[in-house]
Each structure stands twice: as C-alpha cells, then as structure tokens.
C-alpha cells in the first residue's frame, strides 16, 4: 500500500513539474513576442522619421527645422541625409 501511495505522489510531482515548465515556456514566449513587437514598432518609427527627413529636405526645408519637427538631434538628421 505504501508503494502505491509513493508512486502516486511521484506522479503528481512530475505532473506539477511538467505544468510549471509549460507555463514557464508560455510566459517566455509571451515576453519574447512583446519584446519583438516593441522593437518592430521602434524600427518602423525610425524608418518613417528618416523617410520624412529626406522628403522634407528635398522640399527645401532647413536641416535644423527638420530635426526640430521630427524630434531628433540635428547631427542625427544630417547623418540620415548623408550631410556629415
């Protein structure tokens, strides 16, 4: 009788460990997806700012006004435009 109880306890512990592992993997995936999504949005915003800077420059706007309007430093915008 004792052995049967021990076996059941061991099986319950193993099942708990499997469930904890599964939950941990799900949490890791969720965090990774969230991090990746955030990076993607940041990259997209940067790409759009660079594109806008080129467009404004081609329209004749001054670099300092472009930088001010986009919220970036003048040197960074100059770098995007190849003016450094």
Tab-separated table of C-alpha atoms in Angstrom, residues 1-9:
chain	number	residue	atom	x	y	z
A	1	UNK	CA	0.000	0.000	0.000
A	2	UNK	CA	2.827	2.405	0.807
A	3	UNK	CA	4.483	1.871	-2.550
A	4	UNK	CA	1.261	2.713	-4.397
A	5	UNK	CA	0.935	5.967	-2.452
A	6	UNK	CA	4.571	6.842	-3.128
A	7	UNK	CA	4.052	6.201	-6.827
A	8	UNK	CA	1.007	8.481	-6.883
A	9	UNK	CA	2.916	11.225	-5.070
